[in-house]
Amino acid sequence: MKESQPKAIFLKDYQAPDYWIDKTNLVFDLHEDYALVTSTLHIRQNEQGEGHPDLVLSGVDMELVSVAIDGRKLAEDEFREGQSELVIPIDRDQFILEVKNRIKPQENTSLEGLYKSNGMFCTQCEAEGFRKITYYLDRPDVMSTFSTQIIADKARYPVLLANGNDVERGELDNGRHWVKWEDPFKKPSYLFALVAGDLESIEDRYTTMSGREVTLRIFTESHNIHKCDHAMVSLKKSMKWDEEVYGREYDLDIFMIVAVDHFNMGAMENKGLNIFNSSCVLASPETATDARYQRIEAIVAHEYFHNWSGNRVTCRDWFQLSLKEGFTVFRDSEFSADMNSRGVKRIEDVAMLRTAQFAEDAGPMSHPVRPESYIEISNFYTVTVYEKGAEVVRMIHSLLGEKDFRKGSDLYFKRHDGQAVTCEDFVKAMEDASGKDLSQFRLWYSQSGTPVLHVSDAYDKASGTYSLTIEQSCPATPGQENKAPFHIPVKLALLDNSGKALSLNEHGDVEQVLDVKQAKETFLFNNLPEKPLPSLLRGFSAPVRLEYAYSKDDLVFLMQHDSDSFNRWDACQRLAMAEINQLVAALARGESKEPDQQLIDAFGHVLADSTLDMAVKTEMLTLPFEAAIAEQSESIQPGLIHKARKQVKQAIAAAHQSQFHQLWKELSQEKPYRPEARDIAERTLKNICLGYMVALNHKEMMDLAKEQYDRSGNMTDRFAALSYVVNAEYQDKPSIDALLSDFLNRYQDDANVMDQWFSVQAGSPQMGTLSHVQSLMEHKLFDATSPNKLRALVGAFAQNMAGFHDSEGEGYQFLADLVIEYDCKNPQLASRLLQPLTRWKKYEPQSRELMKKALESISKVPELSTDVFEVVNKSL
Ligand code: TRP
Ligand code: ZN
């Protein structure tokens, strides 16, 4: 809860801390109605600090029991307790502070600090959750070693975990026991973790490249213990990959992962004790889809990689969040590319960036990769900081090349091991190691907004000269009217009329990276016998919007010939997007228009192309998602977008009906489930075919989908079938209900699968109505304290173009009321649920006004959290 009017914090005001904490000893006495925390801190004045005589510790939602300095208990007038701080005047350079305080984990619904999930105790401290545990210098540049003793009832909490290595344990009277953990590595408080519960674990071992033996353990409630193997395999792959690609090995004797059901985000990289949302750990072929398997692999890797990019080298302040997140997302996405299909991974990442990040950057919360100010830091765990931040690191990688980038990362880790540093330190290490000048490149960290590249070309037959003129601009964003030109790496190739890439220099290179640095620049290519077709921004070499006047013929040509699989896919997306936009426009005029034959034929070509990598083919056959279409619309017409896309899908389905059916049959051979790239590509392609078949709206096709549902032994195929049936325009209510209740009966004991069951209904254009969503909230398996359940049901509904926007604004007000209700319980979650409403300015006039009204109803609530306050106020 906010104190008064929440205030912004600025990067420019950063000051080094006045005190350091060298050692932190914590004792947790855990009880059912409270927890007693005893914190003993070895504190020393910072010579480089401002020299303030007061020690100011952060702490919220707690009851102070006692304060002592160097063994002497302080009287009440020797310290001051504020709403969110403890102020102690200090008269010495070095001292030991002992604070005792009580907290109430069982009443903590914010899922920050120490809380309970399904009867187990767990913690979440990033970014500022540690201050809900005890009074502390809760900022990432204060790094300390920690020892943690946990005391709890042995029968209820047989497993007691914290960071580091367990060094001692013992039994107490009346059934209590204790364990003491020591973490020798200095860390900021946000990496602290504690778990106490009745958990089972699976165990494995890993020998690092220097021969150290590490114990690996994954903990979960006993009924899920058979679903941890994939996470374990992923962990070992990650450990190996980080040794091979970055020369980084693990540094403690044990690495633990704990799965919990109640969690605000995906997972958390606490030193030696990662805590995960159970949805990002648990998988079995019968309960998890391919997408889930891949997500688990990526998140296990992401959190593991943080051990170096985040923990050993951490952030000086939260404005530098992308230092660890952008770099770590880049690392995990390269890992996933190496483990699976590189081409598909790139396509998926860019599709996400373009829909979610471009939209964020065009909206009211637009901020640079390194923000300049915030009211609530939890609001800045964004696609900009994470995904655009990763794109910025990727550009450095492509500007320096593999070898110099590795030199740069080696230097960065060596120079800053054990330190809390800035994005500038990262760039400097890259510069120093490579000798490359990144001064203009740094603007990617400070300027927000998505740059637009406008490309035009000309060819002079007589001289054989081809010229490309590139103009860059960047729209104004909050607080940033004018932007200086970015340094943009534009990777390109020039294709001749047979589709072959022409050589661009005497070495015969067919690909080149242009360093675009000016507002307008022309690049010349000589000795070309004919006008080439440019393949621009290959592999999406920079996070920009590319404008070039490709004709339909050009796009069809690129779809068939471009050797860059990303651009091949992109040509397909551009062609489909243009067509869908035309249909939307026609529908808006009340006209009917047949989808373009050239597009339909081009899709037929992709379907029949046997030279095309199967995984890339699946991506090309996927029409742009509704959110992607919305993102590039001037004035979003949700209902029409849904209709137009469906119309194109149906036209493609009708034209190639027998091919889809044939391919689906061929790929429907039952075989044992393996979550491997090839098999995943086969299942994806099979299910895409089924999706087109169901789009035809015939009973026979629905029956085939139901048949696949019944026959499938794995969740990927079963859920795909269920989802197509539930989403189909052809509504056979009794059999849809039968399928949904069959699914419910089979999986009701699995919370993560039930999330999917809620989500598929809320996202369906037919079923996902407000009244149905409201009735699902009353369902006995709906857990209103679980962020996963809320996201599954309400989050999915808010993304449902047909359901959410179709009404007199009732969906909007429903969401607003829910945000108000949850703001008192879990502000981080409330602030995230609220996001869809913040895009109101992008919608057609009627939705726009109603969305705004819903937002205003939130802003009128007197005691909003800083989380919701910031988002609502910035977006109105
Ligand atoms: N640092 C985590 C990651 O990216 C994410 C994270 C930040 C988080 N704050 C959180 C997770 C709060 C859960 C709850 O890996
Ligand atoms: Zn992270």
JSON list of N, CA, C and O in Angstrom, two decimals, residues 685-716:
[
{"chain": "A", "resi": 685, "resn": "LEU", "atom": "N", "xyz": [3.49, -29.62, -37.38]},
{"chain": "A", "resi": 685, "resn": "LEU", "atom": "CA", "xyz": [2.97, -29.58, -38.75]},
{"chain": "A", "resi": 685, "resn": "LEU", "atom": "C", "xyz": [1.65, -30.35, -38.83]},
{"chain": "A", "resi": 685, "resn": "LEU", "atom": "O", "xyz": [0.68, -29.87, -39.43]},
{"chain": "A", "resi": 686, "resn": "LYS", "atom": "N", "xyz": [1.62, -31.51, -38.22]},
{"chain": "A", "resi": 686, "resn": "LYS", "atom": "CA", "xyz": [0.39, -32.31, -38.22]},
{"chain": "A", "resi": 686, "resn": "LYS", "atom": "C", "xyz": [-0.76, -31.49, -37.65]},
{"chain": "A", "resi": 686, "resn": "LYS", "atom": "O", "xyz": [-1.86, -31.44, -38.20]},
{"chain": "A", "resi": 687, "resn": "ASN", "atom": "N", "xyz": [-0.49, -30.81, -36.55]},
{"chain": "A", "resi": 687, "resn": "ASN", "atom": "CA", "xyz": [-1.57, -30.07, -35.89]},
{"chain": "A", "resi": 687, "resn": "ASN", "atom": "C", "xyz": [-1.95, -28.80, -36.64]},
{"chain": "A", "resi": 687, "resn": "ASN", "atom": "O", "xyz": [-3.10, -28.37, -36.58]},
{"chain": "A", "resi": 688, "resn": "ILE", "atom": "N", "xyz": [-1.01, -28.22, -37.35]},
{"chain": "A", "resi": 688, "resn": "ILE", "atom": "CA", "xyz": [-1.37, -27.08, -38.20]},
{"chain": "A", "resi": 688, "resn": "ILE", "atom": "C", "xyz": [-2.32, -27.55, -39.30]},
{"chain": "A", "resi": 688, "resn": "ILE", "atom": "O", "xyz": [-3.33, -26.90, -39.60]},
{"chain": "A", "resi": 689, "resn": "CYS", "atom": "N", "xyz": [-2.01, -28.71, -39.87]},
{"chain": "A", "resi": 689, "resn": "CYS", "atom": "CA", "xyz": [-2.91, -29.27, -40.88]},
{"chain": "A", "resi": 689, "resn": "CYS", "atom": "C", "xyz": [-4.30, -29.47, -40.29]},
{"chain": "A", "resi": 689, "resn": "CYS", "atom": "O", "xyz": [-5.31, -29.10, -40.90]},
{"chain": "A", "resi": 690, "resn": "LEU", "atom": "N", "xyz": [-4.34, -30.03, -39.10]},
{"chain": "A", "resi": 690, "resn": "LEU", "atom": "CA", "xyz": [-5.64, -30.26, -38.46]},
{"chain": "A", "resi": 690, "resn": "LEU", "atom": "C", "xyz": [-6.38, -28.93, -38.24]},
{"chain": "A", "resi": 690, "resn": "LEU", "atom": "O", "xyz": [-7.59, -28.84, -38.45]},
{"chain": "A", "resi": 691, "resn": "GLY", "atom": "N", "xyz": [-5.63, -27.91, -37.89]},
{"chain": "A", "resi": 691, "resn": "GLY", "atom": "CA", "xyz": [-6.22, -26.59, -37.67]},
{"chain": "A", "resi": 691, "resn": "GLY", "atom": "C", "xyz": [-6.89, -26.07, -38.94]},
{"chain": "A", "resi": 691, "resn": "GLY", "atom": "O", "xyz": [-8.01, -25.55, -38.89]},
{"chain": "A", "resi": 692, "resn": "TYR", "atom": "N", "xyz": [-6.22, -26.23, -40.07]},
{"chain": "A", "resi": 692, "resn": "TYR", "atom": "CA", "xyz": [-6.83, -25.80, -41.33]},
{"chain": "A", "resi": 692, "resn": "TYR", "atom": "C", "xyz": [-8.06, -26.65, -41.65]},
{"chain": "A", "resi": 692, "resn": "TYR", "atom": "O", "xyz": [-9.08, -26.16, -42.12]},
{"chain": "A", "resi": 693, "resn": "MET", "atom": "N", "xyz": [-7.94, -27.95, -41.38]},
{"chain": "A", "resi": 693, "resn": "MET", "atom": "CA", "xyz": [-9.07, -28.84, -41.67]},
{"chain": "A", "resi": 693, "resn": "MET", "atom": "C", "xyz": [-10.30, -28.43, -40.86]},
{"chain": "A", "resi": 693, "resn": "MET", "atom": "O", "xyz": [-11.42, -28.36, -41.39]},
{"chain": "A", "resi": 694, "resn": "VAL", "atom": "N", "xyz": [-10.09, -28.18, -39.59]},
{"chain": "A", "resi": 694, "resn": "VAL", "atom": "CA", "xyz": [-11.22, -27.80, -38.73]},
{"chain": "A", "resi": 694, "resn": "VAL", "atom": "C", "xyz": [-11.80, -26.45, -39.15]},
{"chain": "A", "resi": 694, "resn": "VAL", "atom": "O", "xyz": [-13.02, -26.23, -39.08]},
{"chain": "A", "resi": 695, "resn": "ALA", "atom": "N", "xyz": [-10.92, -25.59, -39.68]},
{"chain": "A", "resi": 695, "resn": "ALA", "atom": "CA", "xyz": [-11.40, -24.27, -40.12]},
{"chain": "A", "resi": 695, "resn": "ALA", "atom": "C", "xyz": [-12.42, -24.40, -41.24]},
{"chain": "A", "resi": 695, "resn": "ALA", "atom": "O", "xyz": [-13.18, -23.47, -41.50]},
{"chain": "A", "resi": 696, "resn": "LEU", "atom": "N", "xyz": [-12.45, -25.55, -41.90]},
{"chain": "A", "resi": 696, "resn": "LEU", "atom": "CA", "xyz": [-13.39, -25.75, -43.00]},
{"chain": "A", "resi": 696, "resn": "LEU", "atom": "C", "xyz": [-14.84, -25.80, -42.54]},
{"chain": "A", "resi": 696, "resn": "LEU", "atom": "O", "xyz": [-15.76, -25.72, -43.36]},
{"chain": "A", "resi": 697, "resn": "ASN", "atom": "N", "xyz": [-15.01, -26.03, -41.22]},
{"chain": "A", "resi": 697, "resn": "ASN", "atom": "CA", "xyz": [-16.38, -25.94, -40.71]},
{"chain": "A", "resi": 697, "resn": "ASN", "atom": "C", "xyz": [-17.28, -27.10, -41.08]},
{"chain": "A", "resi": 697, "resn": "ASN", "atom": "O", "xyz": [-18.48, -26.90, -41.27]},
{"chain": "A", "resi": 698, "resn": "HIS", "atom": "N", "xyz": [-16.69, -28.28, -41.26]},
{"chain": "A", "resi": 698, "resn": "HIS", "atom": "CA", "xyz": [-17.52, -29.45, -41.60]},
{"chain": "A", "resi": 698, "resn": "HIS", "atom": "C", "xyz": [-17.55, -30.41, -40.43]},
{"chain": "A", "resi": 698, "resn": "HIS", "atom": "O", "xyz": [-16.56, -30.55, -39.71]},
{"chain": "A", "resi": 699, "resn": "LYS", "atom": "N", "xyz": [-18.66, -31.10, -40.33]},
{"chain": "A", "resi": 699, "resn": "LYS", "atom": "CA", "xyz": [-18.78, -32.09, -39.27]},
{"chain": "A", "resi": 699, "resn": "LYS", "atom": "C", "xyz": [-17.70, -33.16, -39.36]},
{"chain": "A", "resi": 699, "resn": "LYS", "atom": "O", "xyz": [-17.12, -33.55, -38.34]},
{"chain": "A", "resi": 700, "resn": "GLU", "atom": "N", "xyz": [-17.40, -33.62, -40.60]},
{"chain": "A", "resi": 700, "resn": "GLU", "atom": "CA", "xyz": [-16.39, -34.70, -40.71]},
{"chain": "A", "resi": 700, "resn": "GLU", "atom": "C", "xyz": [-15.05, -34.28, -40.14]},
{"chain": "A", "resi": 700, "resn": "GLU", "atom": "O", "xyz": [-14.33, -35.08, -39.54]},
{"chain": "A", "resi": 701, "resn": "MET", "atom": "N", "xyz": [-14.71, -33.00, -40.34]},
{"chain": "A", "resi": 701, "resn": "MET", "atom": "CA", "xyz": [-13.41, -32.52, -39.86]},
{"chain": "A", "resi": 701, "resn": "MET", "atom": "C", "xyz": [-13.40, -32.44, -38.33]},
{"chain": "A", "resi": 701, "resn": "MET", "atom": "O", "xyz": [-12.43, -32.78, -37.68]},
{"chain": "A", "resi": 702, "resn": "MET", "atom": "N", "xyz": [-14.55, -32.02, -37.80]},
{"chain": "A", "resi": 702, "resn": "MET", "atom": "CA", "xyz": [-14.66, -31.98, -36.34]},
{"chain": "A", "resi": 702, "resn": "MET", "atom": "C", "xyz": [-14.50, -33.39, -35.77]},
{"chain": "A", "resi": 702, "resn": "MET", "atom": "O", "xyz": [-13.87, -33.60, -34.74]},
{"chain": "A", "resi": 703, "resn": "ASP", "atom": "N", "xyz": [-15.08, -34.35, -36.49]},
{"chain": "A", "resi": 703, "resn": "ASP", "atom": "CA", "xyz": [-14.97, -35.74, -36.02]},
{"chain": "A", "resi": 703, "resn": "ASP", "atom": "C", "xyz": [-13.53, -36.23, -36.06]},
{"chain": "A", "resi": 703, "resn": "ASP", "atom": "O", "xyz": [-13.10, -36.97, -35.18]},
{"chain": "A", "resi": 704, "resn": "LEU", "atom": "N", "xyz": [-12.80, -35.80, -37.07]},
{"chain": "A", "resi": 704, "resn": "LEU", "atom": "CA", "xyz": [-11.38, -36.21, -37.13]},
{"chain": "A", "resi": 704, "resn": "LEU", "atom": "C", "xyz": [-10.61, -35.62, -35.94]},
{"chain": "A", "resi": 704, "resn": "LEU", "atom": "O", "xyz": [-9.76, -36.28, -35.36]},
{"chain": "A", "resi": 705, "resn": "ALA", "atom": "N", "xyz": [-10.94, -34.38, -35.61]},
{"chain": "A", "resi": 705, "resn": "ALA", "atom": "CA", "xyz": [-10.28, -33.76, -34.46]},
{"chain": "A", "resi": 705, "resn": "ALA", "atom": "C", "xyz": [-10.62, -34.53, -33.18]},
{"chain": "A", "resi": 705, "resn": "ALA", "atom": "O", "xyz": [-9.74, -34.80, -32.36]},
{"chain": "A", "resi": 706, "resn": "LYS", "atom": "N", "xyz": [-11.89, -34.89, -33.05]},
{"chain": "A", "resi": 706, "resn": "LYS", "atom": "CA", "xyz": [-12.28, -35.64, -31.85]},
{"chain": "A", "resi": 706, "resn": "LYS", "atom": "C", "xyz": [-11.59, -37.00, -31.80]},
{"chain": "A", "resi": 706, "resn": "LYS", "atom": "O", "xyz": [-11.19, -37.47, -30.74]},
{"chain": "A", "resi": 707, "resn": "GLU", "atom": "N", "xyz": [-11.45, -37.57, -32.98]},
{"chain": "A", "resi": 707, "resn": "GLU", "atom": "CA", "xyz": [-10.76, -38.86, -33.07]},
{"chain": "A", "resi": 707, "resn": "GLU", "atom": "C", "xyz": [-9.30, -38.70, -32.59]},
{"chain": "A", "resi": 707, "resn": "GLU", "atom": "O", "xyz": [-8.79, -39.52, -31.83]},
{"chain": "A", "resi": 708, "resn": "GLN", "atom": "N", "xyz": [-8.66, -37.61, -33.04]},
{"chain": "A", "resi": 708, "resn": "GLN", "atom": "CA", "xyz": [-7.27, -37.38, -32.59]},
{"chain": "A", "resi": 708, "resn": "GLN", "atom": "C", "xyz": [-7.24, -37.18, -31.07]},
{"chain": "A", "resi": 708, "resn": "GLN", "atom": "O", "xyz": [-6.36, -37.67, -30.39]},
{"chain": "A", "resi": 709, "resn": "TYR", "atom": "N", "xyz": [-8.22, -36.46, -30.56]},
{"chain": "A", "resi": 709, "resn": "TYR", "atom": "CA", "xyz": [-8.29, -36.25, -29.11]},
{"chain": "A", "resi": 709, "resn": "TYR", "atom": "C", "xyz": [-8.33, -37.59, -28.37]},
{"chain": "A", "resi": 709, "resn": "TYR", "atom": "O", "xyz": [-7.59, -37.82, -27.41]},
{"chain": "A", "resi": 710, "resn": "ASP", "atom": "N", "xyz": [-9.18, -38.48, -28.84]},
{"chain": "A", "resi": 710, "resn": "ASP", "atom": "CA", "xyz": [-9.34, -39.77, -28.15]},
{"chain": "A", "resi": 710, "resn": "ASP", "atom": "C", "xyz": [-8.13, -40.66, -28.28]},
{"chain": "A", "resi": 710, "resn": "ASP", "atom": "O", "xyz": [-7.74, -41.35, -27.34]},
{"chain": "A", "resi": 711, "resn": "ARG", "atom": "N", "xyz": [-7.52, -40.61, -29.45]},
{"chain": "A", "resi": 711, "resn": "ARG", "atom": "CA", "xyz": [-6.46, -41.56, -29.77]},
{"chain": "A", "resi": 711, "resn": "ARG", "atom": "C", "xyz": [-5.11, -41.13, -29.18]},
{"chain": "A", "resi": 711, "resn": "ARG", "atom": "O", "xyz": [-4.26, -41.99, -28.90]},
{"chain": "A", "resi": 712, "resn": "SER", "atom": "N", "xyz": [-4.89, -39.85, -28.97]},
{"chain": "A", "resi": 712, "resn": "SER", "atom": "CA", "xyz": [-3.55, -39.36, -28.64]},
{"chain": "A", "resi": 712, "resn": "SER", "atom": "C", "xyz": [-3.09, -39.82, -27.28]},
{"chain": "A", "resi": 712, "resn": "SER", "atom": "O", "xyz": [-3.82, -39.74, -26.30]},
{"chain": "A", "resi": 713, "resn": "GLY", "atom": "N", "xyz": [-1.82, -40.22, -27.23]},
{"chain": "A", "resi": 713, "resn": "GLY", "atom": "CA", "xyz": [-1.24, -40.59, -25.94]},
{"chain": "A", "resi": 713, "resn": "GLY", "atom": "C", "xyz": [-0.50, -39.42, -25.33]},
{"chain": "A", "resi": 713, "resn": "GLY", "atom": "O", "xyz": [-0.07, -39.48, -24.19]},
{"chain": "A", "resi": 714, "resn": "ASN", "atom": "N", "xyz": [-0.32, -38.35, -26.07]},
{"chain": "A", "resi": 714, "resn": "ASN", "atom": "CA", "xyz": [0.44, -37.22, -25.52]},
{"chain": "A", "resi": 714, "resn": "ASN", "atom": "C", "xyz": [-0.41, -35.96, -25.48]},
{"chain": "A", "resi": 714, "resn": "ASN", "atom": "O", "xyz": [-1.36, -35.81, -26.24]},
{"chain": "A", "resi": 715, "resn": "MET", "atom": "N", "xyz": [-0.03, -35.05, -24.59]},
{"chain": "A", "resi": 715, "resn": "MET", "atom": "CA", "xyz": [-0.82, -33.84, -24.38]},
{"chain": "A", "resi": 715, "resn": "MET", "atom": "C", "xyz": [-0.76, -32.90, -25.58]},
{"chain": "A", "resi": 715, "resn": "MET", "atom": "O", "xyz": [-1.73, -32.19, -25.86]},
{"chain": "A", "resi": 716, "resn": "THR", "atom": "N", "xyz": [0.35, -32.89, -26.29]},
{"chain": "A", "resi": 716, "resn": "THR", "atom": "CA", "xyz": [0.46, -32.00, -27.45]},
{"chain": "A", "resi": 716, "resn": "THR", "atom": "C", "xyz": [-0.68, -32.25, -28.44]},
{"chain": "A", "resi": 716, "resn": "THR", "atom": "O", "xyz": [-1.40, -31.32, -28.82]}
]
